[in-house]
mmCIF file of C-alpha atoms in Angstrom:
data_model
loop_
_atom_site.group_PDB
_atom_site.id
_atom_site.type_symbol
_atom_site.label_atom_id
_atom_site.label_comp_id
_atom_site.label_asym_id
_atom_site.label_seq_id
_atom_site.Cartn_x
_atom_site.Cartn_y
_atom_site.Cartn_z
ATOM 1 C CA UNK Z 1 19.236 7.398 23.896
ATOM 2 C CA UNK Z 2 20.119 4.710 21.415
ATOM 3 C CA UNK Z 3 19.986 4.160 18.126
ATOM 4 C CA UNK Z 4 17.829 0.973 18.794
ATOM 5 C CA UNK Z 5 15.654 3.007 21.753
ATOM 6 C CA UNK Z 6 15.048 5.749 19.619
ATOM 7 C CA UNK Z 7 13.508 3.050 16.449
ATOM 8 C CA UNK Z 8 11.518 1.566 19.467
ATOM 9 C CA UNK Z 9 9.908 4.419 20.610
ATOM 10 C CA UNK Z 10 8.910 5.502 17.205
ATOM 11 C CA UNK Z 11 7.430 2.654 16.065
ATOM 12 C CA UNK Z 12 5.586 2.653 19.502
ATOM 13 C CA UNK Z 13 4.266 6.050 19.092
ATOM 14 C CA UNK Z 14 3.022 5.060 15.196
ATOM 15 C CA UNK Z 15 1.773 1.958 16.864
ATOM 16 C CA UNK Z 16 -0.409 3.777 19.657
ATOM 17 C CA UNK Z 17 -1.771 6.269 17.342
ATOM 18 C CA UNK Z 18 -2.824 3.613 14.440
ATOM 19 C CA UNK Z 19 -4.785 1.483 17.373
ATOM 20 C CA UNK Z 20 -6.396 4.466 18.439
ATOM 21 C CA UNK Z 21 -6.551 6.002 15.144
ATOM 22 C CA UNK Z 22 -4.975 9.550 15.910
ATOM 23 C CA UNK Z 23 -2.394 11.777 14.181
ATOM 24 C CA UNK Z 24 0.265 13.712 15.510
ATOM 25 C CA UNK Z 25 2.219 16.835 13.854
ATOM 26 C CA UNK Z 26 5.435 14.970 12.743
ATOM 27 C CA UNK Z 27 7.210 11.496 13.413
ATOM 28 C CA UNK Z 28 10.728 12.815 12.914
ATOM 29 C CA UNK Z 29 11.224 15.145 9.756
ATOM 30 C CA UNK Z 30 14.913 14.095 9.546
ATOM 31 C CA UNK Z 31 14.502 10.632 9.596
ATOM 32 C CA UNK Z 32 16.305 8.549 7.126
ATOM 33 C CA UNK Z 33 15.140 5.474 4.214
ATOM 34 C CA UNK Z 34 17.296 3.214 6.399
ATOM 35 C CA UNK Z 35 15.805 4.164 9.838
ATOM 36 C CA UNK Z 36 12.147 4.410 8.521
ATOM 37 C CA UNK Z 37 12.242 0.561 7.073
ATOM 38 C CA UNK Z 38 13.754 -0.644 10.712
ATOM 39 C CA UNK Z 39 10.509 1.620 12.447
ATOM 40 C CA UNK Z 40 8.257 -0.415 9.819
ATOM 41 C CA UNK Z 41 9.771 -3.818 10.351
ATOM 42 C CA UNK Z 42 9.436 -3.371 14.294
ATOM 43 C CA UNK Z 43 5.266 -2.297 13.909
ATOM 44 C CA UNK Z 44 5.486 -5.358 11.494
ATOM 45 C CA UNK Z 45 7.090 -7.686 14.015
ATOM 46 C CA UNK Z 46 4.590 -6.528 16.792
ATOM 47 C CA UNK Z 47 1.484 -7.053 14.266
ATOM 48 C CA UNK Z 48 2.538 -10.758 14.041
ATOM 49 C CA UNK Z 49 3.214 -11.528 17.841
ATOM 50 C CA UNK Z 50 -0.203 -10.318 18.589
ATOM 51 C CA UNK Z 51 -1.571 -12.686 16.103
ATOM 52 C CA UNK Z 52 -1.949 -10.841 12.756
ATOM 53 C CA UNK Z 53 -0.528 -12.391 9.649
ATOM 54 C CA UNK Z 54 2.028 -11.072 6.609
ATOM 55 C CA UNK Z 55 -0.978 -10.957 3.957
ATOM 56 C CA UNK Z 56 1.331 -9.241 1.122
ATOM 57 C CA UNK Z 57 3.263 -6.179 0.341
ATOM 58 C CA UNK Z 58 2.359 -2.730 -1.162
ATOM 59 C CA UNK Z 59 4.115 -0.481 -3.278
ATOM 60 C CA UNK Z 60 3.448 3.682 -3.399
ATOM 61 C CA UNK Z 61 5.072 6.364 -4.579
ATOM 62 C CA UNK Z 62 4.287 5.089 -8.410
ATOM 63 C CA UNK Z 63 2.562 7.614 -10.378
ATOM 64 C CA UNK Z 64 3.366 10.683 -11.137
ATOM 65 C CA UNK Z 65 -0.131 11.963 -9.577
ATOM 66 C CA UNK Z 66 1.041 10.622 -6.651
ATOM 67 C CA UNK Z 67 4.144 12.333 -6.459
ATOM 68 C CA UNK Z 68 2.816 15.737 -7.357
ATOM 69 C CA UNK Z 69 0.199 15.107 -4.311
ATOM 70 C CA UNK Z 70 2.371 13.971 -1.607
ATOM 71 C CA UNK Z 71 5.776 15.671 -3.372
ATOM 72 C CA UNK Z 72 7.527 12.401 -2.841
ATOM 73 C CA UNK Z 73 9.962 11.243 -6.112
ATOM 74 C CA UNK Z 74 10.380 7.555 -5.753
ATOM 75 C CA UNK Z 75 8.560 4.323 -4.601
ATOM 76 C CA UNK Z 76 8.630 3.073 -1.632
ATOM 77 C CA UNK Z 77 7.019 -0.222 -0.068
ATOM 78 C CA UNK Z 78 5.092 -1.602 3.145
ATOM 79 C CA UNK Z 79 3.276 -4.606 4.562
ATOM 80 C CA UNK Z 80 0.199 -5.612 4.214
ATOM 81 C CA UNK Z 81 -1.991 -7.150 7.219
ATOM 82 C CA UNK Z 82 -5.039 -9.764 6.501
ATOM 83 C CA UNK Z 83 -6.755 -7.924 9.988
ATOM 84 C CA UNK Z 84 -6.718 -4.912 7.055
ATOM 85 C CA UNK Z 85 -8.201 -6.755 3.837
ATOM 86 C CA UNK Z 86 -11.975 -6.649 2.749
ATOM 87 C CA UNK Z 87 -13.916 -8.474 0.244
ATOM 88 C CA UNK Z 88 -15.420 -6.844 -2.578
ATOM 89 C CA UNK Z 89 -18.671 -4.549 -1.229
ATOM 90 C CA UNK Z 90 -17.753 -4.919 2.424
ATOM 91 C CA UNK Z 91 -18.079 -1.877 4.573
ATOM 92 C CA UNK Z 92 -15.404 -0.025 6.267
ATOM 93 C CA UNK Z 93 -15.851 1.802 9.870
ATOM 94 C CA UNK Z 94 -14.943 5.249 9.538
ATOM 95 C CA UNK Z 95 -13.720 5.341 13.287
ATOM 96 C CA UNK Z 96 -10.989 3.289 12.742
ATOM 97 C CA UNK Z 97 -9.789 6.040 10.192
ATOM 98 C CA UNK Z 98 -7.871 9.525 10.197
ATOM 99 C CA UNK Z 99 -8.286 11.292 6.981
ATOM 100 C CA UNK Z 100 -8.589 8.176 4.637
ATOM 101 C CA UNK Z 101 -8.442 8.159 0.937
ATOM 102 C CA UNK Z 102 -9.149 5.288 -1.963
ATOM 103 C CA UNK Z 103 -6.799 4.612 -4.665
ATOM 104 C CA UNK Z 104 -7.141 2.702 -7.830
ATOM 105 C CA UNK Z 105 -4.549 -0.264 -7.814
ATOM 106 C CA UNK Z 106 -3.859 -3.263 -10.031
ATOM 107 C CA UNK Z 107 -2.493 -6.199 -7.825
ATOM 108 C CA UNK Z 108 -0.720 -9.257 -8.131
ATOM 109 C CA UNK Z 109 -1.927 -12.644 -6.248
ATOM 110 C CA UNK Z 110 1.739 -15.150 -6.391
ATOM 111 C CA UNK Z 111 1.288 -18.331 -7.146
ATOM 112 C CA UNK Z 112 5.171 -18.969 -6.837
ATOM 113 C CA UNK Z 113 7.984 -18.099 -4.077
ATOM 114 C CA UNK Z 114 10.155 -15.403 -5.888
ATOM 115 C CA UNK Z 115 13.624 -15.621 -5.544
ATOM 116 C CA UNK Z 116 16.610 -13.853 -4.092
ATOM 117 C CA UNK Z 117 17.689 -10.990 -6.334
ATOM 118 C CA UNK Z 118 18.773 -10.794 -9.456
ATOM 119 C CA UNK Z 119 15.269 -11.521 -10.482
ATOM 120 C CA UNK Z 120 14.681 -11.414 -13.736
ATOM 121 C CA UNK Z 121 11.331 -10.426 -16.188
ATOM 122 C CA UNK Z 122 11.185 -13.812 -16.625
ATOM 123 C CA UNK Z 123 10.742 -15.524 -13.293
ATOM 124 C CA UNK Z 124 8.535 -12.682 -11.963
ATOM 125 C CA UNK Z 125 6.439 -13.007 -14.703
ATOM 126 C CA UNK Z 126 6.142 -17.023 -13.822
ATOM 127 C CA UNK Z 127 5.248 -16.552 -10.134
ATOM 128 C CA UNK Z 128 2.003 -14.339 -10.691
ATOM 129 C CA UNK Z 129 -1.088 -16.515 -10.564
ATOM 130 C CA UNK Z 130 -3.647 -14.089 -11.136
ATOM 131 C CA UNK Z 131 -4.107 -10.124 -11.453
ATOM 132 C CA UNK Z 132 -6.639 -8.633 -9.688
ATOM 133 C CA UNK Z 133 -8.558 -4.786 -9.015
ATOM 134 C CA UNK Z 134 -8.433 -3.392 -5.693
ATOM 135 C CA UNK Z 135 -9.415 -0.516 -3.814
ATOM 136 C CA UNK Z 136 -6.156 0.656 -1.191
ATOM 137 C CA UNK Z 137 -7.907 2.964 1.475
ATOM 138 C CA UNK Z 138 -4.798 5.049 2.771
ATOM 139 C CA UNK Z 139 -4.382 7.144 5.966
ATOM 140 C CA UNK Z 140 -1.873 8.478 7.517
ATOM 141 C CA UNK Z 141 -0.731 9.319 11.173
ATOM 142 C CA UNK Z 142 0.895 12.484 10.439
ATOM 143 C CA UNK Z 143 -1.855 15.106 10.740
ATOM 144 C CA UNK Z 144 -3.160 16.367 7.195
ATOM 145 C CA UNK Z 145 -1.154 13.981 5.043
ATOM 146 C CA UNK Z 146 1.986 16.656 6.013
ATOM 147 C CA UNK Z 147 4.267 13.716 5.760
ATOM 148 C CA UNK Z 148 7.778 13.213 4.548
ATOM 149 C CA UNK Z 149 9.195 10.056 2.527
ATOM 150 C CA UNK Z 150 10.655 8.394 5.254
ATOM 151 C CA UNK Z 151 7.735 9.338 7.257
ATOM 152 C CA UNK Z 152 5.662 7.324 5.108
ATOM 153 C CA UNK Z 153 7.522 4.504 5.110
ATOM 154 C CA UNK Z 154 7.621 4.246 8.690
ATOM 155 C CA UNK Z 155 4.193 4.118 8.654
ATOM 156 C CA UNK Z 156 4.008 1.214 6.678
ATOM 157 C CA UNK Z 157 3.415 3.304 3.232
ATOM 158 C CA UNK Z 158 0.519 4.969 5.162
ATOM 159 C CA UNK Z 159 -1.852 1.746 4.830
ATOM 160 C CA UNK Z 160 -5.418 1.640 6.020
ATOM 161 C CA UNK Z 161 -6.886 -1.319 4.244
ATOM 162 C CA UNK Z 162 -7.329 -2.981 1.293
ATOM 163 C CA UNK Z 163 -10.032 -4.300 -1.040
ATOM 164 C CA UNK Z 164 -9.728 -7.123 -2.683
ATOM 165 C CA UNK Z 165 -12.043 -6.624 -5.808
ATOM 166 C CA UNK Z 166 -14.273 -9.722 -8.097
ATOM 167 C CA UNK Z 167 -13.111 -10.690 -11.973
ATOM 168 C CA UNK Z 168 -9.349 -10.600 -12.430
ATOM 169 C CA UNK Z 169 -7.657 -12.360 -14.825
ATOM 170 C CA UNK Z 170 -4.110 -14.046 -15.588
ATOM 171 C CA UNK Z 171 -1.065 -11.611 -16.579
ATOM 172 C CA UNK Z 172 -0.639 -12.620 -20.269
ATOM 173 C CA UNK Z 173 -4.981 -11.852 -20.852
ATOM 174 C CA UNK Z 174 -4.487 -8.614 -20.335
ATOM 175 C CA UNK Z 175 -2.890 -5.496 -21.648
ATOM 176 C CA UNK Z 176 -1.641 -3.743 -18.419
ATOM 177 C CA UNK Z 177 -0.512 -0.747 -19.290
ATOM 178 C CA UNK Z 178 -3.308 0.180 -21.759
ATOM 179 C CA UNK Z 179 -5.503 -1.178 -19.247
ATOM 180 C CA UNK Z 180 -8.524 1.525 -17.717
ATOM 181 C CA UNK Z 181 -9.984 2.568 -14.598
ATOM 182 C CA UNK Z 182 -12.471 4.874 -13.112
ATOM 183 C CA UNK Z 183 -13.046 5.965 -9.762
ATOM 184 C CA UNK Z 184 -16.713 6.439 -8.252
ATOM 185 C CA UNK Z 185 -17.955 7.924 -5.531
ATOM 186 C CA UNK Z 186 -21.467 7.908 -4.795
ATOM 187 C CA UNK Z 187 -22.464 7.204 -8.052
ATOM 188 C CA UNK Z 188 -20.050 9.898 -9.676
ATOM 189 C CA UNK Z 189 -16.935 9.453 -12.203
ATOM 190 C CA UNK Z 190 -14.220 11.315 -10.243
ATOM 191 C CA UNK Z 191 -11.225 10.116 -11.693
ATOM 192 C CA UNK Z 192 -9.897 7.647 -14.517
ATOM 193 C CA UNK Z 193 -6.084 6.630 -15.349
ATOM 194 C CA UNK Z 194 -4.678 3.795 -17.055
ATOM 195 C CA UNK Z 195 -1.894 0.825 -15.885
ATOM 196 C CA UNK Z 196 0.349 2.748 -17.209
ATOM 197 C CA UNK Z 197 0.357 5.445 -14.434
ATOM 198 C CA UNK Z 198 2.160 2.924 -12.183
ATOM 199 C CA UNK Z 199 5.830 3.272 -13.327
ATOM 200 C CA UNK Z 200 4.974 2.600 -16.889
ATOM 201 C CA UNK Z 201 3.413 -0.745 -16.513
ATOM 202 C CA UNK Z 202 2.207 -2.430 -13.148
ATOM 203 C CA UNK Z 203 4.574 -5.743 -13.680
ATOM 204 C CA UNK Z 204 7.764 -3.695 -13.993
ATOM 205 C CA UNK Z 205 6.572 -1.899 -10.061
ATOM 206 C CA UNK Z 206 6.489 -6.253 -9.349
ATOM 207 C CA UNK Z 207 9.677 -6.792 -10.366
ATOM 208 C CA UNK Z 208 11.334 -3.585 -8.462
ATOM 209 C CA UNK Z 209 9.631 -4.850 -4.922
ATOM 210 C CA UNK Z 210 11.035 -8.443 -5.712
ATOM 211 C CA UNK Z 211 14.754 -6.560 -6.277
ATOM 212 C CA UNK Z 212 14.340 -4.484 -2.971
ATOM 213 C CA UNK Z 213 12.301 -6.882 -0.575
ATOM 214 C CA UNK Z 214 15.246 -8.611 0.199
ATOM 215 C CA UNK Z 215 17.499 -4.822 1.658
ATOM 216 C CA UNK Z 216 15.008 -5.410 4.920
ATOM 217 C CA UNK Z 217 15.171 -9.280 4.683
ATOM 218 C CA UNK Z 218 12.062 -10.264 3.619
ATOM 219 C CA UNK Z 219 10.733 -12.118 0.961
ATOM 220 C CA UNK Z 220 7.914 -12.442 -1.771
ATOM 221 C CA UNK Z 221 5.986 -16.150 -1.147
ATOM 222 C CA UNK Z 222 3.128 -17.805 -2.764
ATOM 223 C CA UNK Z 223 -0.301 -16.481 -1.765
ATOM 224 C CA UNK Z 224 1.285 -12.611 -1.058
ATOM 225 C CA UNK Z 225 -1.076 -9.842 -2.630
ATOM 226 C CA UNK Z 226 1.368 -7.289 -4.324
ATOM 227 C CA UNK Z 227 -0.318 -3.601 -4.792
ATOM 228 C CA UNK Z 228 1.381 -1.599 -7.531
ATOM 229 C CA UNK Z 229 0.569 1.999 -6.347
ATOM 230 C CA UNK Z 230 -2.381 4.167 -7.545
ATOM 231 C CA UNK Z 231 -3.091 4.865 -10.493
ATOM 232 C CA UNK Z 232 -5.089 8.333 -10.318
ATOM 233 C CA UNK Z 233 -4.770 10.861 -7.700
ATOM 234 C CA UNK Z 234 -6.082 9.983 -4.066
ATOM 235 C CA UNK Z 235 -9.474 10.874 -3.755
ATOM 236 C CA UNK Z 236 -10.499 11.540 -0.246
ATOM 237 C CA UNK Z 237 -13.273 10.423 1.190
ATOM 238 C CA UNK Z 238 -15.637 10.137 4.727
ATOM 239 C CA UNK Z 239 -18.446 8.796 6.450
ATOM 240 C CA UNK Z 240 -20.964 7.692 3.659
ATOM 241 C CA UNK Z 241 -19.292 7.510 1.017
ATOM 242 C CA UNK Z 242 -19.145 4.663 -1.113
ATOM 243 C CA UNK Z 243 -16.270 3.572 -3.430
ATOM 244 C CA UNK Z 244 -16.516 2.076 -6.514
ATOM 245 C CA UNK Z 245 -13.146 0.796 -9.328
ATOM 246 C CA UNK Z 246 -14.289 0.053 -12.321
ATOM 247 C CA UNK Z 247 -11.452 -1.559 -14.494
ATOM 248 C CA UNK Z 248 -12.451 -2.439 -18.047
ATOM 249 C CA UNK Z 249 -11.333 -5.651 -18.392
ATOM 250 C CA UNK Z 250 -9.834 -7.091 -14.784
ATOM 251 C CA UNK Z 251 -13.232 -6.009 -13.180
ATOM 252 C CA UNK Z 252 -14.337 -3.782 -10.341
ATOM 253 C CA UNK Z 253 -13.785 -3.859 -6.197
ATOM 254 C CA UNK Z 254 -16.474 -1.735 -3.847
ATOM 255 C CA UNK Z 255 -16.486 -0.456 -0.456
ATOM 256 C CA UNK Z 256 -18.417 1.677 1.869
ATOM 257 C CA UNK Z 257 -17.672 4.151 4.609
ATOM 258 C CA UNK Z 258 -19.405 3.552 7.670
#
C-alpha cells in the first residue's frame, strides 16, 4: 500500500468513527507528527466538500495539567468546524459523544489576516479583535483517551465542540496571565487555574500557531476563533451534566449534556 493509501484510509477510519461516534483501540501507535497533520488535513478537506466551513483553529497540549493527563510534552494544533460551535447555554447531545470532557480555554476572535512567518509580538498582537471564554468539549476516537501525540493530532486535537462564551473583552483590558477561572459542574467548583497555565500566557500559544500554521499550508484569517489549550485538567463529564466557566474578568460560557 502507499504512502498516500495508507493517509486515506486512516483518515477514513477517524472519519467513520467521528460520524458515528465510536472508538477503536489504536489509529496507528507509530505514526509520525508529519503523517498525523496530512490524516488531519484530509478529514479537514472532506469536512469542507460536504459543506462545513474552516471556523478557526485550536491549540492543545498547553498546560502542564494537560501533559501530566494525556503524557504528551508539546502543543499541537487542529481545526475547528462551525457544524461544532455552540452559543453560550446551548445544549449538547450526548449521543454524538464518546467519552467527552470540558476544558477551560481563553480564545482569540481575529480581526486581521496574520501573516506568513516570521510573525512577530507585534503584528499578532494587532490582528486580535477581541478575547473571549469558552468551553472546548473534547473526545477522542481512541478508546479511553489511550492515545498517542500523533494520534491526537490526527484526530484533529481530539475536538468535540466548542462554546463560544458572553462578555469578553479586547487584549490590552485584560491581564492574561493573572487572569482566573473556575470550572462548574452541576453547581460545584471542580477546578480553577489561571491564563497562565497555557504556555505562560495565552497570546504567546497565538503567536506559536501563527509560526506553525503555515508547515501544513494554512493560514490564520480574519473572523478565525483561536483556542489556547486548557487551562485546568479535563474534567469529564456525561449525560446531565451541566458546564459552567466562570472567568473573572472576560466572563463565563455554559453548556449542557443532553
Amino acid at each position: 500500500m502507499s504512502s498516500a493509501a495508507r493517509l486515506d484510509q486512516l483518515a477514513e477510519r477517524l472519519w467513520e468513527a467521528r460520524e458515528r461516534a465510536t472508538s477503536f483501540e489504536s489509529l496507528e501507535p507509530t505514526l509520525t507528527d508529519r503523517d498525523a497533520y496530512a490524516v488531519q488535513l484530509r478529514l479537514l478537506d472532506r469536512a469542507l466538500r460536504e459543506g462545513d466551513r474552516l471556523a478557526g483553529w485550536k491549540v492543545a497540549f498547553t498546560s502542564k495539567a494537560v501533559w501530566e493527563q494525556l503524557g504528551v510534552r508539546e502543543p499541537a494544533f487542529g481545526p475547528l468546524l462551525a457544524s461544532r460551535m455552540l452559543e453560550d447555554g446551548q445544549s449538547l447531545q450526548s449521543e454524538r459523544l464518546i467519552r467527552p470532557g470540558v476544558e477551560a480555554e481563553i480564545a482569540f476572535r481575529l480581526a486581521e489576516d496574520l501573516p506568513p512567518p516570521p510573525v512577530s509580538a507585534e503584528v499578532a498582537r494587532r490582528a486580535v479583535g477581541r478575547v473571549l471564554p469558552t468551553i472546548e468539549v473534547v473526545d477522542c476516537r481512541c478508546r479511553d483517551w489511550k492515545v498517542t501525540g500523533p494520534e491526537a493530532i490526527a484526530d484533529s486535537a481530539c475536538t468535540g465542540a466548542v462554546v463560544v462564551g458572553t462578555g469578553g473583552d479586547t487584549l490590552d483590558a485584560v491581564d492574561l496571565p493573572a487572569e482566573p477561572v473556575t470550572v462548574a459542574i452541576n453547581g460545584t467548583a471542580v477546578a480553577t487555574a489561571k491564563g497562565s497555565a497555557a504556555l505562560g500566557d495565552p497570546f504567546r500559544v497565538l503567536l506559536w500557531l501563527a509560526n506553525r500554521i503555515t508547515d501544513v499550508g494554512q493560514k490564520l484569517r480574519a473572523g478565525d476563533l483561536i483556542l489556547t489549550g486548557s487551562l485546568a485538567p479535563i474534567q469529564w463529564v456525561r449525560k446531565g451534566d451541566a458546564v459552567v466557566v466562570s472567568f473573572e474578568h472576560l466572563g463565563s460560557a455554559s453548556v449542557r449534556f443532553v
